């Protein structure tokens, strides 16, 4: 059976605003779609945003998010740990209703470098404890905010093992981003669907035993050379044909808020499946990429999307994809990390 982890990073934009509308309403629609096709989803919760809301007594925001997260769990979805370290020291300006944070505190490595190991460990553990306290949920999978995971993350690995995590899902093979705050280079990552991790998330362990180690389930990417040229041409023609006849998107909920200027100098984005900003024609590609990915001997595929980034058309694409998987349930099944763990044992 081919297992698909349909994961969402549950978070707001980085623009310092407190606007939850697109997150709450889009997630609501996503949950409705999942219910219709009986699909299981995974939400990586940006837990430090909730911690800050509680700290500053912003209870109406906090309650909205907490209630929606409780609904996810109630409906049988999975929640996991997502950490955007810029929240850790964020300060709230009540008069302006704006958050202020230091962009240099972008990755967990930055926090360790600036504040030391003890401080960073305390903050990480607090996130885990809050998930237990608020949701009676013990996370087993981790995703670094902005996928900012690098070669030297032995400390993070130590923390994941200490907290009895089983999986990391922060690597996107082929991704390369270099900028003022961001240093991501996942070009050397294995082209595999799952691997055991030793001292770096970015390569497969040669020695460690399966019990003691964290496993990496990367965000799926496809090497464009795995797609035959004839298919590339056909798909691109069909794609253009559908794009030409489909209506313009009139979404007002997506794109509220702008990401802060990440000042990226160099970037390579690999081919991947996402529902973010997807338009009608994308359904063609998403199905094609799904088939192609599983042809490469993989039987696990992790998809990454963001509720905040759905356009109106993205919901149609999403529904269509869920129904397609449902119709092909002899081949594909949506799974959480707990299902993967069970299937491995
Ligand atoms: Zn994120």
CSV table of C-alpha atoms and ligand atoms in Angstrom, one decimal:
chain,number,residue,atom,x,y,z
A,1,UNK,CA,0.0,0.0,0.0
A,2,UNK,CA,1.2,3.5,-0.9
A,3,UNK,CA,0.9,5.8,2.1
A,4,UNK,CA,0.4,9.6,1.7
A,5,UNK,CA,1.0,11.9,4.6
A,6,UNK,CA,-1.1,15.0,3.7
A,7,UNK,CA,0.5,17.5,6.0
A,8,UNK,CA,-0.3,21.2,6.7
A,9,UNK,CA,1.7,23.7,8.6
A,10,UNK,CA,-0.9,25.4,10.8
A,11,UNK,CA,0.4,29.0,11.1
A,12,UNK,CA,-0.2,32.6,10.2
A,13,UNK,CA,1.9,34.8,8.0
A,14,UNK,CA,5.2,36.3,9.1
A,15,UNK,CA,4.1,39.9,8.7
A,16,UNK,CA,3.8,40.7,12.4
A,17,UNK,CA,0.0,40.9,12.1
A,18,UNK,CA,-2.4,38.9,14.3
A,19,UNK,CA,-4.9,38.2,11.5
A,20,UNK,CA,-6.2,34.6,11.8
A,21,UNK,CA,-9.1,34.8,9.3
A,22,UNK,CA,-7.5,33.0,6.3
A,23,UNK,CA,-6.0,30.4,8.6
A,24,UNK,CA,-9.2,29.6,10.5
A,25,UNK,CA,-11.6,29.8,7.6
A,26,UNK,CA,-9.4,27.9,5.1
A,27,UNK,CA,-8.7,25.2,7.7
A,28,UNK,CA,-12.4,24.9,8.3
A,29,UNK,CA,-13.0,24.2,4.6
A,30,UNK,CA,-10.1,21.8,4.5
A,31,UNK,CA,-11.6,19.9,7.5
A,32,UNK,CA,-15.0,19.7,5.7
A,33,UNK,CA,-13.4,18.3,2.6
A,34,UNK,CA,-11.6,15.7,4.5
A,35,UNK,CA,-14.8,14.7,6.3
A,36,UNK,CA,-16.6,14.1,3.0
A,37,UNK,CA,-13.9,11.8,1.6
A,38,UNK,CA,-13.0,10.4,5.0
A,39,UNK,CA,-9.4,11.4,4.6
A,40,UNK,CA,-6.9,11.7,7.4
A,41,UNK,CA,-4.7,14.8,7.6
A,42,UNK,CA,-1.7,15.9,9.7
A,43,UNK,CA,-1.4,19.4,11.1
A,44,UNK,CA,2.0,20.7,12.2
A,45,UNK,CA,1.1,23.2,14.9
A,46,UNK,CA,3.2,26.4,15.1
A,47,UNK,CA,3.0,26.0,18.9
A,48,UNK,CA,5.0,29.0,19.9
A,49,UNK,CA,2.4,31.4,18.4
A,50,UNK,CA,-0.1,29.9,20.8
A,51,UNK,CA,2.3,30.2,23.7
A,52,UNK,CA,2.8,33.9,22.9
A,53,UNK,CA,-1.0,34.5,22.7
A,54,UNK,CA,-1.4,32.9,26.1
A,55,UNK,CA,1.5,34.9,27.5
A,56,UNK,CA,0.0,38.2,26.4
A,57,UNK,CA,-3.5,37.3,27.4
A,58,UNK,CA,-4.9,37.4,23.8
A,59,UNK,CA,-7.5,34.9,24.8
A,60,UNK,CA,-10.0,35.3,22.0
A,61,UNK,CA,-7.3,34.5,19.4
A,62,UNK,CA,-6.0,31.7,21.5
A,63,UNK,CA,-9.4,30.1,22.0
A,64,UNK,CA,-10.2,30.2,18.3
A,65,UNK,CA,-7.0,28.3,17.5
A,66,UNK,CA,-7.3,25.9,20.4
A,67,UNK,CA,-10.9,25.0,19.6
A,68,UNK,CA,-10.0,24.4,15.9
A,69,UNK,CA,-7.0,22.2,17.0
A,70,UNK,CA,-9.3,20.2,19.3
A,71,UNK,CA,-11.7,19.8,16.4
A,72,UNK,CA,-8.9,18.3,14.3
A,73,UNK,CA,-8.1,15.8,17.0
A,74,UNK,CA,-11.8,15.1,17.5
A,75,UNK,CA,-12.2,14.3,13.8
A,76,UNK,CA,-9.4,11.8,13.9
A,77,UNK,CA,-6.6,13.9,12.4
A,78,UNK,CA,-3.1,14.1,13.8
A,79,UNK,CA,-1.3,17.1,15.2
A,80,UNK,CA,2.5,17.3,15.4
A,81,UNK,CA,5.2,19.8,16.5
A,82,UNK,CA,6.1,22.8,14.3
A,83,UNK,CA,8.6,25.4,15.6
A,84,UNK,CA,9.2,28.9,14.2
A,85,UNK,CA,11.8,30.1,16.6
A,86,UNK,CA,11.2,33.8,15.8
A,87,UNK,CA,8.2,33.6,18.1
A,88,UNK,CA,10.2,32.6,21.2
A,89,UNK,CA,11.2,36.2,22.0
A,90,UNK,CA,8.5,37.9,20.0
A,91,UNK,CA,7.0,41.0,21.6
A,92,UNK,CA,3.4,42.2,21.2
A,93,UNK,CA,2.5,45.9,20.8
A,94,UNK,CA,-1.1,46.2,22.0
A,95,UNK,CA,-1.7,49.6,20.6
A,96,UNK,CA,-0.6,48.7,17.1
A,97,UNK,CA,-1.8,45.1,17.3
A,98,UNK,CA,1.5,44.0,15.9
A,99,UNK,CA,4.2,41.5,16.8
A,100,UNK,CA,7.8,42.4,16.7
A,101,UNK,CA,10.5,39.8,16.3
A,102,UNK,CA,14.1,39.5,15.3
A,103,UNK,CA,14.6,38.0,11.9
A,104,UNK,CA,18.1,36.8,13.0
A,105,UNK,CA,16.3,34.3,15.2
A,106,UNK,CA,15.0,32.4,12.2
A,107,UNK,CA,16.2,28.8,12.9
A,108,UNK,CA,16.7,26.7,16.0
A,109,UNK,CA,20.5,26.8,15.4
A,110,UNK,CA,20.2,30.6,15.6
A,111,UNK,CA,18.6,30.4,19.1
A,112,UNK,CA,21.3,28.0,20.3
A,113,UNK,CA,24.0,30.3,19.0
A,114,UNK,CA,22.6,33.5,20.5
A,115,UNK,CA,21.1,32.2,23.8
A,116,UNK,CA,22.9,28.9,24.5
A,117,UNK,CA,21.9,25.3,24.8
A,118,UNK,CA,20.0,25.5,28.1
A,119,UNK,CA,17.8,28.3,27.0
A,120,UNK,CA,17.0,26.7,23.7
A,121,UNK,CA,16.3,23.3,25.2
A,122,UNK,CA,14.0,24.8,27.8
A,123,UNK,CA,12.0,26.5,25.1
A,124,UNK,CA,11.8,23.4,22.9
A,125,UNK,CA,10.6,21.3,25.8
A,126,UNK,CA,8.0,24.0,26.8
A,127,UNK,CA,6.4,23.6,23.3
A,128,UNK,CA,6.2,19.8,23.8
A,129,UNK,CA,4.7,20.3,27.3
A,130,UNK,CA,2.1,22.8,26.1
A,131,UNK,CA,0.9,20.4,23.5
A,132,UNK,CA,0.4,17.8,26.2
A,133,UNK,CA,-1.3,20.3,28.5
A,134,UNK,CA,-3.7,21.9,25.9
A,135,UNK,CA,-4.4,19.0,23.7
A,136,UNK,CA,-3.5,15.9,25.7
A,137,UNK,CA,-1.4,15.0,22.8
A,138,UNK,CA,2.2,13.8,22.7
A,139,UNK,CA,3.8,14.8,19.3
A,140,UNK,CA,6.0,12.2,17.6
A,141,UNK,CA,7.0,14.1,14.5
A,142,UNK,CA,8.8,17.4,14.1
A,143,UNK,CA,9.0,20.0,11.3
A,144,UNK,CA,11.4,22.9,11.5
A,145,UNK,CA,9.9,26.3,10.7
A,146,UNK,CA,10.7,27.3,7.1
A,147,UNK,CA,12.3,23.9,6.7
A,148,UNK,CA,15.4,25.5,8.2
A,149,UNK,CA,17.3,22.4,9.1
A,150,UNK,CA,21.0,22.2,8.3
A,151,UNK,CA,24.0,20.0,8.6
A,152,UNK,CA,24.8,20.9,12.2
A,153,UNK,CA,21.7,20.0,14.2
A,154,UNK,CA,23.0,17.4,16.6
A,155,UNK,CA,21.4,19.3,19.4
A,156,UNK,CA,18.0,19.2,17.8
A,157,UNK,CA,18.4,15.5,17.2
A,158,UNK,CA,19.3,15.0,20.8
A,159,UNK,CA,16.1,16.9,21.8
A,160,UNK,CA,13.9,14.8,19.5
A,161,UNK,CA,15.3,11.6,21.0
A,162,UNK,CA,15.0,12.9,24.5
A,163,UNK,CA,11.3,13.7,23.9
A,164,UNK,CA,10.7,10.4,22.3
A,165,UNK,CA,9.9,11.7,18.8
A,166,UNK,CA,10.0,9.1,16.0
A,167,UNK,CA,10.1,11.3,12.9
A,168,UNK,CA,11.5,14.5,11.5
A,169,UNK,CA,9.9,15.9,8.3
A,170,UNK,CA,11.9,19.1,7.7
A,171,UNK,CA,14.0,18.0,4.7
A,172,UNK,CA,13.0,18.8,1.1
A,173,UNK,CA,15.5,17.1,-1.1
A,174,UNK,CA,16.9,19.5,-3.7
A,175,UNK,CA,15.9,22.7,-1.8
A,176,UNK,CA,18.5,25.5,-1.8
A,177,UNK,CA,17.9,28.9,-0.2
A,178,UNK,CA,20.6,31.3,0.8
A,179,UNK,CA,19.9,34.7,2.2
A,180,UNK,CA,20.5,37.1,5.0
A,181,UNK,CA,18.7,34.9,7.6
A,182,UNK,CA,18.2,31.7,5.8
A,183,UNK,CA,20.8,29.1,5.1
A,184,UNK,CA,19.1,26.0,3.7
A,185,UNK,CA,21.0,23.4,1.5
A,186,UNK,CA,19.1,20.1,1.1
A,187,UNK,CA,20.8,19.3,-2.2
A,188,UNK,CA,22.8,16.4,-0.8
A,189,UNK,CA,19.8,14.7,0.9
A,190,UNK,CA,19.0,11.2,-0.2
A,191,UNK,CA,16.4,10.7,-2.9
A,192,UNK,CA,14.4,8.4,-0.7
A,193,UNK,CA,11.0,8.4,1.0
A,194,UNK,CA,12.4,7.5,4.5
A,195,UNK,CA,15.7,7.1,6.1
A,196,UNK,CA,17.4,6.6,9.5
A,197,UNK,CA,19.2,9.6,10.9
A,198,UNK,CA,22.5,9.6,12.9
A,199,UNK,CA,24.2,13.0,13.3
A,200,UNK,CA,22.7,14.9,10.4
A,201,UNK,CA,19.1,14.8,9.1
A,202,UNK,CA,20.5,15.3,5.6
A,203,UNK,CA,22.1,11.9,5.1
A,204,UNK,CA,21.2,8.3,5.8
A,205,UNK,CA,22.7,6.6,8.8
A,206,UNK,CA,25.0,3.7,8.0
A,207,UNK,CA,25.3,2.4,11.6
A,208,UNK,CA,22.4,3.2,13.9
A,209,UNK,CA,19.9,0.7,14.9
A,210,UNK,CA,16.3,1.3,14.0
A,211,UNK,CA,15.1,1.6,17.6
A,212,UNK,CA,17.5,4.3,18.8
A,213,UNK,CA,17.2,6.6,15.9
A,214,UNK,CA,15.0,9.3,14.5
A,215,UNK,CA,13.7,8.6,11.0
A,216,UNK,CA,13.4,11.3,8.3
A,217,UNK,CA,10.3,11.4,6.1
A,218,UNK,CA,11.2,14.2,3.7
A,219,UNK,CA,8.7,16.5,2.0
A,220,UNK,CA,8.3,14.8,-1.4
A,221,UNK,CA,10.2,16.2,-4.4
A,222,UNK,CA,10.5,14.8,-7.9
A,223,UNK,CA,13.6,14.9,-10.0
A,224,UNK,CA,12.6,16.3,-13.3
A,225,UNK,CA,14.6,13.7,-15.1
A,226,UNK,CA,12.3,11.0,-13.7
A,227,UNK,CA,9.6,12.5,-15.9
A,228,UNK,CA,9.8,11.3,-19.5
A,229,UNK,CA,10.1,14.1,-22.0
A,230,UNK,CA,7.0,13.1,-23.9
A,231,UNK,CA,5.0,13.3,-20.6
A,232,UNK,CA,6.5,16.7,-19.9
A,233,UNK,CA,5.3,18.0,-23.2
A,234,UNK,CA,1.8,16.4,-23.0
A,235,UNK,CA,1.3,17.5,-19.4
A,236,UNK,CA,2.4,21.1,-20.2
A,237,UNK,CA,0.0,21.3,-23.2
A,238,UNK,CA,-3.0,20.0,-21.2
A,239,UNK,CA,-2.0,22.3,-18.4
A,240,UNK,CA,-2.1,25.4,-20.6
A,241,UNK,CA,-5.4,24.3,-22.1
A,242,UNK,CA,-7.1,24.1,-18.8
A,243,UNK,CA,-5.5,27.3,-17.5
A,244,UNK,CA,-6.8,29.1,-20.5
A,245,UNK,CA,-10.4,28.2,-19.9
A,246,UNK,CA,-10.5,28.3,-16.1
A,247,UNK,CA,-11.8,31.4,-14.4
A,248,UNK,CA,-9.5,33.9,-12.7
A,249,UNK,CA,-9.2,33.4,-9.0
A,250,UNK,CA,-11.1,35.9,-6.9
A,251,UNK,CA,-9.9,34.7,-3.6
A,252,UNK,CA,-9.7,37.4,-1.0
A,253,UNK,CA,-8.7,35.2,1.9
A,254,UNK,CA,-5.4,34.0,0.6
A,255,UNK,CA,-2.5,36.4,0.5
A,256,UNK,CA,-3.7,38.5,3.4
A,257,UNK,CA,-0.5,39.6,5.0
A,258,UNK,CA,2.8,39.6,3.4
A,259,UNK,CA,5.8,37.6,4.5
A,260,UNK,CA,8.6,39.7,5.8
A,261,UNK,CA,11.4,40.3,3.3
A,262,UNK,CA,13.5,37.2,3.6
A,263,UNK,CA,16.2,38.7,1.5
A,264,UNK,CA,17.0,35.6,-0.4
A,265,UNK,CA,19.9,35.8,-2.8
A,266,UNK,CA,20.0,32.4,-4.3
A,267,UNK,CA,17.3,29.8,-4.5
A,268,UNK,CA,16.4,26.4,-6.1
A,269,UNK,CA,13.0,25.1,-5.6
A,270,UNK,CA,12.5,21.4,-6.6
A,271,UNK,CA,9.3,20.0,-8.1
A,272,UNK,CA,6.9,19.1,-5.4
A,273,UNK,CA,3.2,18.6,-4.7
A,274,UNK,CA,1.5,21.3,-2.8
A,275,UNK,CA,-2.1,22.8,-2.6
A,276,UNK,CA,-0.7,26.2,-1.8
A,277,UNK,CA,-2.0,28.7,-4.3
A,278,UNK,CA,-3.0,25.8,-6.6
A,279,UNK,CA,-5.3,26.6,-9.5
A,280,UNK,CA,-7.6,24.3,-11.4
A,281,UNK,CA,-5.0,23.1,-13.9
A,282,UNK,CA,-2.7,21.9,-11.1
A,283,UNK,CA,-4.9,18.9,-10.4
A,284,UNK,CA,-3.4,17.3,-13.6
A,285,UNK,CA,0.1,17.8,-12.3
A,286,UNK,CA,-0.7,16.6,-8.7
A,287,UNK,CA,-2.1,13.3,-9.9
A,288,UNK,CA,0.7,12.8,-12.4
A,289,UNK,CA,3.4,13.6,-9.8
A,290,UNK,CA,1.8,11.2,-7.3
A,291,UNK,CA,1.9,8.3,-9.8
A,292,UNK,CA,5.5,9.2,-10.8
A,293,UNK,CA,6.7,9.4,-7.2
A,294,UNK,CA,5.3,6.0,-6.2
A,295,UNK,CA,6.8,4.5,-9.4
A,296,UNK,CA,10.3,5.2,-7.9
A,297,UNK,CA,9.9,2.3,-5.4
A,298,UNK,CA,8.7,4.7,-2.7
A,299,UNK,CA,5.7,3.7,-0.6
A,300,UNK,CA,5.5,6.8,1.6
A,301,UNK,CA,5.0,10.3,0.3
A,302,UNK,CA,4.7,13.4,2.4
A,303,UNK,CA,3.0,16.5,1.0
A,304,UNK,CA,3.4,19.9,2.5
A,305,UNK,CA,0.7,22.7,2.2
A,306,UNK,CA,-0.4,25.7,4.2
A,307,UNK,CA,-4.1,26.5,4.9
A,308,UNK,CA,-3.2,30.2,4.9
A,309,UNK,CA,-2.1,29.9,1.3
A,310,UNK,CA,-5.2,28.4,-0.2
A,311,UNK,CA,-6.9,30.3,-3.1
A,312,UNK,CA,-10.6,29.7,-3.9
A,313,UNK,CA,-9.6,27.4,-6.7
A,314,UNK,CA,-7.2,25.5,-4.4
A,315,UNK,CA,-10.3,24.0,-2.6
A,316,UNK,CA,-11.5,22.5,-5.9
A,317,UNK,CA,-8.1,21.1,-6.6
A,318,UNK,CA,-8.0,19.7,-3.0
A,319,UNK,CA,-11.4,18.1,-3.2
A,320,UNK,CA,-10.7,16.6,-6.6
A,321,UNK,CA,-7.4,15.1,-5.3
A,322,UNK,CA,-9.1,13.7,-2.2
A,323,UNK,CA,-11.8,12.1,-4.3
A,324,UNK,CA,-9.3,10.7,-6.7
A,325,UNK,CA,-7.3,9.1,-3.9
A,326,UNK,CA,-10.6,7.7,-2.4
A,327,UNK,CA,-11.5,6.1,-5.7
A,328,UNK,CA,-8.1,4.5,-5.9
A,329,UNK,CA,-8.1,3.3,-2.3
A,330,UNK,CA,-6.8,-0.1,-3.4
A,331,UNK,CA,-3.5,1.7,-4.2
A,332,UNK,CA,-3.3,4.8,-1.9
A,333,UNK,CA,-4.1,5.6,1.6
A,334,UNK,CA,-3.8,8.8,3.6
A,335,UNK,CA,-1.8,8.2,6.8
A,336,UNK,CA,-0.5,9.9,9.9
A,337,UNK,CA,2.9,9.4,11.3
A,338,UNK,CA,1.4,7.0,13.9
A,339,UNK,CA,0.1,4.8,11.1
A,340,UNK,CA,3.5,4.7,9.5
A,341,UNK,CA,5.0,3.7,12.9
A,342,UNK,CA,2.5,0.9,13.3
A,343,UNK,CA,3.1,-0.3,9.8
A,344,UNK,CA,6.8,-0.5,10.4
A,345,UNK,CA,6.5,-2.6,13.5
B,1,LIG,ZN1,5.9,27.0,9.0
